Short mmCIF file of C-alpha atoms in Angstrom, two decimals:
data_model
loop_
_atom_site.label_atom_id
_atom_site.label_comp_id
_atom_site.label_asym_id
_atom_site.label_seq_id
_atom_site.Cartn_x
_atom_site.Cartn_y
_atom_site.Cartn_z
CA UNK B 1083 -17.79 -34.07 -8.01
CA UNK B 1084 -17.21 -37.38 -9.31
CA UNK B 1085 -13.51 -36.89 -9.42
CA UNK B 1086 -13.68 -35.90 -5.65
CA UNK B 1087 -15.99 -39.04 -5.04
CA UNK B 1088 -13.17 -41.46 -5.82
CA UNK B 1089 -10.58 -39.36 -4.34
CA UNK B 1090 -13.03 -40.10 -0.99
CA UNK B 1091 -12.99 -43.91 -1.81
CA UNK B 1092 -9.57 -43.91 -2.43
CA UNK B 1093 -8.75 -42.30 0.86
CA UNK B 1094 -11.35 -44.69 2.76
CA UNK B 1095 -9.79 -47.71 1.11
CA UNK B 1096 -6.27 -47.05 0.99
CA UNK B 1097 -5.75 -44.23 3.46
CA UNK B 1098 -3.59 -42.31 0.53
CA UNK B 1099 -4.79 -38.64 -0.94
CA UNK B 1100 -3.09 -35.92 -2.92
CA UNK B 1101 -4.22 -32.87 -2.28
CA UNK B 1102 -3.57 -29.47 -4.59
CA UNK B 1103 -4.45 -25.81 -4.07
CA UNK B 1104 -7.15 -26.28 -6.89
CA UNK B 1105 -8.99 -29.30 -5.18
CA UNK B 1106 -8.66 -28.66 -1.36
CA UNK B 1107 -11.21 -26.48 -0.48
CA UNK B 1108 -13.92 -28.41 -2.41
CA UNK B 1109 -12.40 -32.22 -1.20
CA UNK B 1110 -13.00 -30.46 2.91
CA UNK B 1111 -16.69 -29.73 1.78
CA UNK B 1112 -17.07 -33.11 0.56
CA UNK B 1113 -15.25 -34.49 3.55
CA UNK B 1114 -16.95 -32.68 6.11
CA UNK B 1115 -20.32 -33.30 3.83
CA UNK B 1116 -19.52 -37.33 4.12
CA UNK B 1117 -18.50 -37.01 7.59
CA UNK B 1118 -14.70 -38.31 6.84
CA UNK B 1119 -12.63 -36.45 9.78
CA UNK B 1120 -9.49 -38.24 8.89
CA UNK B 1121 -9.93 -36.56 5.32
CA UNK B 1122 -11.05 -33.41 6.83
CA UNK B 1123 -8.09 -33.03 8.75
CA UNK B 1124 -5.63 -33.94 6.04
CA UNK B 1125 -6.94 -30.68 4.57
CA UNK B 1126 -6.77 -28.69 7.13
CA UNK B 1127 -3.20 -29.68 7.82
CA UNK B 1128 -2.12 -29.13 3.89
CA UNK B 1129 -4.27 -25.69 4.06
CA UNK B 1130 -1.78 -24.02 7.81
CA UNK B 1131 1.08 -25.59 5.36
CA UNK B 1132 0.24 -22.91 2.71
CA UNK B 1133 -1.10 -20.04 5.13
CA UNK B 1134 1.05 -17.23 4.52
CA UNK B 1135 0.63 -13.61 4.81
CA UNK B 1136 -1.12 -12.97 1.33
CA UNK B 1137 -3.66 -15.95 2.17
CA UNK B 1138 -4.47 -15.09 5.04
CA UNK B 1139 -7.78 -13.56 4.74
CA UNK B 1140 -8.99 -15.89 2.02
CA UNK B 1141 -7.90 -18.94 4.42
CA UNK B 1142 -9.51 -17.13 7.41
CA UNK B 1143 -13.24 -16.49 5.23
CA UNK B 1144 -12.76 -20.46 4.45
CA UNK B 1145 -12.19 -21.56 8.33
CA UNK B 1146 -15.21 -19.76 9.34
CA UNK B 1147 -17.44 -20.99 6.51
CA UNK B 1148 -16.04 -24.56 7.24
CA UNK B 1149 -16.16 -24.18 11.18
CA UNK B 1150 -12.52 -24.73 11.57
CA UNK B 1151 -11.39 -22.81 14.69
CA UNK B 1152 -7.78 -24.16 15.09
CA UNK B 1153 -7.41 -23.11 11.39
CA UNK B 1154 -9.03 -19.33 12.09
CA UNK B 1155 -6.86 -19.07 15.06
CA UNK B 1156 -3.39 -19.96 13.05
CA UNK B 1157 -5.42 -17.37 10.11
CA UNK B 1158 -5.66 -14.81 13.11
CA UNK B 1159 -2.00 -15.25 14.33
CA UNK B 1160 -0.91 -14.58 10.58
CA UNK B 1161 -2.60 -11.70 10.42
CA UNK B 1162 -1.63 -10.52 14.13
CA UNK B 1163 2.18 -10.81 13.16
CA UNK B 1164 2.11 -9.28 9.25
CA UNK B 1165 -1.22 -6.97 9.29
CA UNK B 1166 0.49 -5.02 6.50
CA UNK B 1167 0.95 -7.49 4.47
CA UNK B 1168 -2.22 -9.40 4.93
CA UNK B 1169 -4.27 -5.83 4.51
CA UNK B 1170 -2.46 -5.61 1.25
CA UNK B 1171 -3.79 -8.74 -0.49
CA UNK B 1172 -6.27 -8.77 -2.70
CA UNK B 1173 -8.17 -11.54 -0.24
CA UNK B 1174 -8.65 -9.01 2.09
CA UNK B 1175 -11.75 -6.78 0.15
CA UNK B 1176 -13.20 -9.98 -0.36
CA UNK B 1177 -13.84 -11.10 3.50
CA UNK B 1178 -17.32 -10.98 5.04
CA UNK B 1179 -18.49 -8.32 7.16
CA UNK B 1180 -18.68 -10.39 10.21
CA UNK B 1181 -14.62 -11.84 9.52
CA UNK B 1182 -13.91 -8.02 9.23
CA UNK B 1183 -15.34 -7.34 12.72
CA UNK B 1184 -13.73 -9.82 13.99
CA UNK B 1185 -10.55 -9.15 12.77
CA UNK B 1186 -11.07 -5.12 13.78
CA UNK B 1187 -12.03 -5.89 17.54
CA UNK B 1188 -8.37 -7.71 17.95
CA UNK B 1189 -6.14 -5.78 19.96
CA UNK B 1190 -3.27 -7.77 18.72
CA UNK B 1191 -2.81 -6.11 15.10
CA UNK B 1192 0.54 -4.85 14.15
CA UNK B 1193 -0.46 -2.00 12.05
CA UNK B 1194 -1.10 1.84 12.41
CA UNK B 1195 -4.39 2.96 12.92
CA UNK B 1196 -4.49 5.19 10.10
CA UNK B 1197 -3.06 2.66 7.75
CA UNK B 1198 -5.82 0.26 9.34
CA UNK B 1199 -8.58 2.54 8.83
CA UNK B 1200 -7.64 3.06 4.71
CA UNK B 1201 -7.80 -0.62 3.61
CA UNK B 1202 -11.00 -0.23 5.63
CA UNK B 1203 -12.27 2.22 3.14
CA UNK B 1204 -10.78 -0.59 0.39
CA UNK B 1205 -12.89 -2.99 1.67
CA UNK B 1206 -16.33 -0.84 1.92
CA UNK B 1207 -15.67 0.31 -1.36
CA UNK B 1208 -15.80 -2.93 -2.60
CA UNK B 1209 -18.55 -4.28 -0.78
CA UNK B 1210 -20.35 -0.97 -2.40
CA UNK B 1211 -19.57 -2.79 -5.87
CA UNK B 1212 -20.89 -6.23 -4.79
CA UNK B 1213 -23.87 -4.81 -3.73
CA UNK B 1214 -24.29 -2.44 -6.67
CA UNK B 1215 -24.58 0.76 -4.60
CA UNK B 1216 -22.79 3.41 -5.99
CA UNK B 1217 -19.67 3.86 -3.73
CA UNK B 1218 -20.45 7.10 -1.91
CA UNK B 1219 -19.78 8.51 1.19
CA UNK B 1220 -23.03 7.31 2.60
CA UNK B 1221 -22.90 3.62 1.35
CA UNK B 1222 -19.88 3.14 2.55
CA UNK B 1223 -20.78 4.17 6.16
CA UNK B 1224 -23.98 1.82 5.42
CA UNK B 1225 -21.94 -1.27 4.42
CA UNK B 1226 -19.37 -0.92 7.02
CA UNK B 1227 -22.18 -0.34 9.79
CA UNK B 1228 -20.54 -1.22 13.45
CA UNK B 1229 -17.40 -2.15 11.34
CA UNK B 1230 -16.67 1.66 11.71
CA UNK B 1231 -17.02 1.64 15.32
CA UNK B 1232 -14.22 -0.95 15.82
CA UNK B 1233 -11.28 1.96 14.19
CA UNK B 1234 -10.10 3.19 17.32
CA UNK B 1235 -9.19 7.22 16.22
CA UNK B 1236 -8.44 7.95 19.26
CA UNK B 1237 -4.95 6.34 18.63
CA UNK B 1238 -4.01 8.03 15.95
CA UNK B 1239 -2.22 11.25 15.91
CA UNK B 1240 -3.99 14.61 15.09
CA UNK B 1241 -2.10 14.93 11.59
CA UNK B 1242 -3.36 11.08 10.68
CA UNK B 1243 -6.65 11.70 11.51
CA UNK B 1244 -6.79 15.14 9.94
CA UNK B 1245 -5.22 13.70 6.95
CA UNK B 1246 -7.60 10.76 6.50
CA UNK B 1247 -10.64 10.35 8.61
CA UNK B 1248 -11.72 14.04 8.85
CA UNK B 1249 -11.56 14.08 5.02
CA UNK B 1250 -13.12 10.64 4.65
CA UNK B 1251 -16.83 11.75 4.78
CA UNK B 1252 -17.45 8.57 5.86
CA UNK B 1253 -17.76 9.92 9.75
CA UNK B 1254 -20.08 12.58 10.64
CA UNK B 1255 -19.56 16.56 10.82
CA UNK B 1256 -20.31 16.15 14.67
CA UNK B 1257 -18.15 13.04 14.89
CA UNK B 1258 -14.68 14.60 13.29
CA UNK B 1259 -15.38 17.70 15.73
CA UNK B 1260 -15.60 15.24 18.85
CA UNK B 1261 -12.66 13.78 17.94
CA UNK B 1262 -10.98 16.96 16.95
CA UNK B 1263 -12.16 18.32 20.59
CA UNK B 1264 -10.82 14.90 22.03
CA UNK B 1265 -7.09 15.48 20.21
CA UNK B 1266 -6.76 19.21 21.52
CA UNK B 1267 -8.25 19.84 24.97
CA UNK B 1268 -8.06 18.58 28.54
CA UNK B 1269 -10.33 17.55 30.44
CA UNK B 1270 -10.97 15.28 26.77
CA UNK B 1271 -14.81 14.66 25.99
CA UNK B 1272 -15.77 11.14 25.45
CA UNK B 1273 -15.75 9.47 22.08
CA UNK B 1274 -17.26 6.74 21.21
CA UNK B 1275 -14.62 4.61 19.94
CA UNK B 1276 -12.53 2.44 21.93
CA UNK B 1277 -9.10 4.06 22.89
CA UNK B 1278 -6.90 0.46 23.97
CA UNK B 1279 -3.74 0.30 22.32
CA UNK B 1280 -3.17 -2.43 19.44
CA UNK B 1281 0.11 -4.43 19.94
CA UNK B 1282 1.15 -8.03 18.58
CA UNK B 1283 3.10 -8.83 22.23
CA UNK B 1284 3.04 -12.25 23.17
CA UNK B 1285 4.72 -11.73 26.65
CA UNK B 1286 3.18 -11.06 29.95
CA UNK B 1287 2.61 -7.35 31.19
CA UNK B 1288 5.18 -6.58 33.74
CA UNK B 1289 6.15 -3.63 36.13
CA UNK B 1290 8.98 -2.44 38.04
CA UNK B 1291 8.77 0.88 40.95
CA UNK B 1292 12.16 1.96 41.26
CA UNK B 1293 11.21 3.92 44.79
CA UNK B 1294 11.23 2.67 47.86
CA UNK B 1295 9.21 5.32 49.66
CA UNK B 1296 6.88 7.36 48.54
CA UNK B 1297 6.36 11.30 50.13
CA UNK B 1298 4.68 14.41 49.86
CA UNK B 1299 4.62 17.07 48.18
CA UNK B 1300 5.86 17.80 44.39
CA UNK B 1301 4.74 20.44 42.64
CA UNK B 1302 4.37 21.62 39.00
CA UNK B 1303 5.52 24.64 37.30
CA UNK B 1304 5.87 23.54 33.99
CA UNK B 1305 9.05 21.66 33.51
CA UNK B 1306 9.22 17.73 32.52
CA UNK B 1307 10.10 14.26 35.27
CA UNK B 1308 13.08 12.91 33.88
CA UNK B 1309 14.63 10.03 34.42
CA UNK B 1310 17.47 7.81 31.57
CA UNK B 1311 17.70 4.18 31.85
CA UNK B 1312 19.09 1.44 29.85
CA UNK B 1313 17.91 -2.29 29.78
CA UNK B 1314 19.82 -5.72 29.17
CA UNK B 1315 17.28 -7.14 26.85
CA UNK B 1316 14.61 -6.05 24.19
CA UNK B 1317 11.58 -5.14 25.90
CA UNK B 1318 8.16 -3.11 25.29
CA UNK B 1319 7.83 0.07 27.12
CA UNK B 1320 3.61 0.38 27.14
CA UNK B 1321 3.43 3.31 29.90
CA UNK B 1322 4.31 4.48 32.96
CA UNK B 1323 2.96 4.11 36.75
CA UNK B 1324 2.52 8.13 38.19
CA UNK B 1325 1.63 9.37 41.67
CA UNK B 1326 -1.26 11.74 42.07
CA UNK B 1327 -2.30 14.10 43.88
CA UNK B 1328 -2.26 14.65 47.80
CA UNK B 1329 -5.20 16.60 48.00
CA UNK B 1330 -7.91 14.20 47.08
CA UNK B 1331 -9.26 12.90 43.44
CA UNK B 1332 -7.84 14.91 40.95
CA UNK B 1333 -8.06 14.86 36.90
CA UNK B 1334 -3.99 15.44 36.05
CA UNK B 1335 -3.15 16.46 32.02
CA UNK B 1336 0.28 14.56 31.35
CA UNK B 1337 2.44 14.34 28.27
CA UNK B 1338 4.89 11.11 28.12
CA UNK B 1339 7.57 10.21 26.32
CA UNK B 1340 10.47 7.75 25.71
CA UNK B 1341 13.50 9.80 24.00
CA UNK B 1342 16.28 8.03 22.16
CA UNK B 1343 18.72 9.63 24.74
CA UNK B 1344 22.38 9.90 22.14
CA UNK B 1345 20.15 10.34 18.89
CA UNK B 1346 17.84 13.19 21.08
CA UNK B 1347 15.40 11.24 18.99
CA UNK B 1348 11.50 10.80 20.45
CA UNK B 1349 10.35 6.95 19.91
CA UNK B 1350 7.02 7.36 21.16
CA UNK B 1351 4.52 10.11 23.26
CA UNK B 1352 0.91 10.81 24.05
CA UNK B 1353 -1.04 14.01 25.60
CA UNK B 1354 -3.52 12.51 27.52
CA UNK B 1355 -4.32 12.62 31.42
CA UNK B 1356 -5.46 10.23 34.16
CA UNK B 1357 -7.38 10.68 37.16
CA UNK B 1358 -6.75 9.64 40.94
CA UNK B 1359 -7.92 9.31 43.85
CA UNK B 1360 -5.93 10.82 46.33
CA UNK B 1361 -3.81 7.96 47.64
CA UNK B 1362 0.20 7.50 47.44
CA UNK B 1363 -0.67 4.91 44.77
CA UNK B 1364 0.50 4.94 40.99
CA UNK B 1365 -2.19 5.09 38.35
CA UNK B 1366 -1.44 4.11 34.89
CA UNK B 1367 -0.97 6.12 31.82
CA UNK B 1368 -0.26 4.34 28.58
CA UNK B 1369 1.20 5.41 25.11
CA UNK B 1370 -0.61 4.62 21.80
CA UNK B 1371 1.65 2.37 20.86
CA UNK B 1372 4.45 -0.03 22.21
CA UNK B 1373 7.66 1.31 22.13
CA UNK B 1374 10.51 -0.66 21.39
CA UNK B 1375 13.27 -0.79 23.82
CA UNK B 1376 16.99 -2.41 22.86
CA UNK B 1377 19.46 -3.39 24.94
CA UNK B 1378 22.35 -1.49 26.15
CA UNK B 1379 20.84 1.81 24.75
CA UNK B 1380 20.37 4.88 26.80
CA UNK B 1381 16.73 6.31 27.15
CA UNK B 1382 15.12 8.65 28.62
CA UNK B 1383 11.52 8.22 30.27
CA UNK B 1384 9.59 11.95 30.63
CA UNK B 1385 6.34 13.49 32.35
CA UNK B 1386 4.90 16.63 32.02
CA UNK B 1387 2.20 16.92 34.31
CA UNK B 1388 -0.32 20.01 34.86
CA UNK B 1389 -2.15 19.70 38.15
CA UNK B 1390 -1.88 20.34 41.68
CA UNK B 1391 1.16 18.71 43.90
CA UNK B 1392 1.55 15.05 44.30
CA UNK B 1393 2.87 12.14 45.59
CA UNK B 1394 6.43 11.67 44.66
CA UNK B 1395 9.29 8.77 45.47
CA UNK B 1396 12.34 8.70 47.39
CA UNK B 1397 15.15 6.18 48.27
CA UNK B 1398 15.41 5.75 44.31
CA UNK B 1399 17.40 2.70 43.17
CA UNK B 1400 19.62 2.52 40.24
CA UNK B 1401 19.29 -1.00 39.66
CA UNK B 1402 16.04 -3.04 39.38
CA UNK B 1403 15.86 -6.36 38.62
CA UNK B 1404 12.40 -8.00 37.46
CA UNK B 1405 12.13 -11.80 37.75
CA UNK B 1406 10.08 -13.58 35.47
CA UNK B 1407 9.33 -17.38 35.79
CA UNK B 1408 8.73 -17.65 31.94
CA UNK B 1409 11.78 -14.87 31.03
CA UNK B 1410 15.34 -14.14 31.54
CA UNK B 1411 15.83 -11.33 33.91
CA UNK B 1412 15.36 -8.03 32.99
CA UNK B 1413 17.31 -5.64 34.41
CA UNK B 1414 16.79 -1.54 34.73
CA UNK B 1415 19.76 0.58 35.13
CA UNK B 1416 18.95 4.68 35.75
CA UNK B 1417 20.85 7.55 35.57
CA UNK B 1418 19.80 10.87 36.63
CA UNK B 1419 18.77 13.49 34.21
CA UNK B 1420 19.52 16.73 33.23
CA UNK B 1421 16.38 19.52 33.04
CA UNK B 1422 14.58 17.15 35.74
CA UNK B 1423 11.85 19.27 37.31
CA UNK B 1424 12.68 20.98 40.61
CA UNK B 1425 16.47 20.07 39.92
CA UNK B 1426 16.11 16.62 41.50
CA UNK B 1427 18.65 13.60 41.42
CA UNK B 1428 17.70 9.66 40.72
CA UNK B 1429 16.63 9.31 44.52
CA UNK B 1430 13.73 10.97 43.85
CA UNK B 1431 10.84 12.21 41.59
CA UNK B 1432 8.18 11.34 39.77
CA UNK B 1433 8.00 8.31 36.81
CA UNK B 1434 8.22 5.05 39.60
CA UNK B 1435 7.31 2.79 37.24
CA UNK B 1436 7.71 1.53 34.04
CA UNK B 1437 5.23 -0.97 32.49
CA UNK B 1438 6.74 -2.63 29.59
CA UNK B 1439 6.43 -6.18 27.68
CA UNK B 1440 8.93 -9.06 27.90
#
């Protein structure tokens, strides 16, 4: 303490202070002890020098302890951009309960749900051991308490969650069949866990219809929408706008995709199903994930819908051009499709519109 003491009077005096990874965290107690912002704030600005990936979480524990919010927020961002890598560090079964929750209720992680949920099991594991339980299934549900209810199973796929959770006996018997029930079968029951995608985008949620009248009536026998596009820039595909029904609110089971059109490749999909309420509007259906989109590569965007006829569009356009004031222009070009359901063209169909990230 002493040394820190005259590295205080030095800085007071003179204005001057060196600062190393093995004296920082105790000279911003002192400083914020003392009441010496300028000090304080020399730390905090050699501290976001340093942040990096492995750090993260340790940096993050130390900007909540210290009330630091510009520093938790440039933690957060760190984490938001290289989740893997922060997850990995050994920092990150050392956090607090409360800096866990608040990292799990972040929509803006970049990491697979399943992956998420197994450091989770690290990190109660480890609390277990600093609270000299024996690390059982039960303890670990008891340390992680409303930690648990942040994982969101619902986005992962039936073989991650079979693989991991189900044999985790950290959730319930009744809980694993739930979400087993909520995988499978349509109408799905409600789980208790939130179902909102996770994505790191830092653009603005956008939408183009590429219809320019909308009609009645499309039916379905079984056989997918279709339509291929390509874009001019690197975009985010996070669903797709669908018409619903014509006779009134309806519950609709749907299966999208995006297809890597040359490679016959499938980047992303979800079973799910919407509900609507009997207008020509679009409701939204979204995949798990964001699906990465490149320019100048062909795609193809596909429905499969089971429920009664619908809406569809007309007057289809094979260009559409979204203007962003914050973005270059992003440009759609479609092609028709073959296998489209009732062996339609582009000018009209199903799939209007495309909600993606700039």
């Amino acid at each position: 303490m002493i040394c820190i003491c005259v590295l205080i009077s030095r800085f007071l005096y003179s204005d001057e202070v060196q600062i190393g990874p093995e004296t920082v965290m105790t000279t911003l107690y002192t400083a914020k002890k003392y009441a010496v912002p300028a000090l304080e704030a020399h730390c905090v600005d050699f501290l976001t020098k340093h942040l990096r990936a492995d750090n993260a979480f340790m940096l993050l524990t130390q900007a909540r302890l210290f009330d630091e919010p510009q520093l938790a927020s440039l933690c957060l961002d760190t984490i938001d951009k290289s989740t893997m890598d922060a997850i990995s560090a050994e920092g990150f079964t050392d956090i607090d309960i409360d800096t866990l929750c608040a990292v799990l209720e972040r929509d803006t992680l970049s990491i697979r749900e399943s992956r998420l949920f197994g450091a989770v099991v690290r990190w109660a594991e480890a609390e277990c051991q600093r609270q000299q339980l024996p690390v059982t299934f039960g303890n670990k549900q008891k340390v992680l308490g409303r930690a648990l209810s942040l994982i969101r199973f619902p986005l992962m796929t039936i073989e991650e969650f079979a693989a991991g959770p189900a044999q985790s006996g950290i959730l319930s018997d009744r809980e694993v069949v739930n979400l087993f029930l909520h995988f499978t079968v349509n109408p799905k029951p409600k789980v208790d866990y939130i179902d909102r995608p996770r994505c790191c985008l830092r653009g603005k949620e956008c939408s183009i219809n590429r219809f320019q009248q909308v009609e009645s009536r499309w039916g379905y026998s079984g056989t997918s929408d279709r339509i291929r596009f390509t874009v001019n820039r690197r975009i985010s595909i996070v669903g797709f706008g669908l018409y619903g029904s014509i006779h009134g609110p309806t519950d609709y089971q749907v299966n999208i995709q995006i297809i890597d059109y040359e490679k016959n490749q499938t980047l992303g999909q979800n079973d799910t199903g919407f509900s609507c309420d009997g207008t020509a509007s679009t409701f939204r259906v979204m995949f798990k994930e964001p699906i990465e989109i490149l320019p100048t590569v062909c795609y193809t965007a596909c429905a499969t819908l089971k429920g009664p006829d619908s809406h569809y569009g007309t007057k289809g356009l094979k260009k559409v051009i979204h203007e962003s004031p914050t973005a270059s222009k992003t440009c759609f070009v479609f092609y028709s499709s073959p296998g489209n359901n009732n062996g339609t063209s582009i000018e009209d169909g199903q799939i209007p519109e495309i909600i993606f990230y700039t």
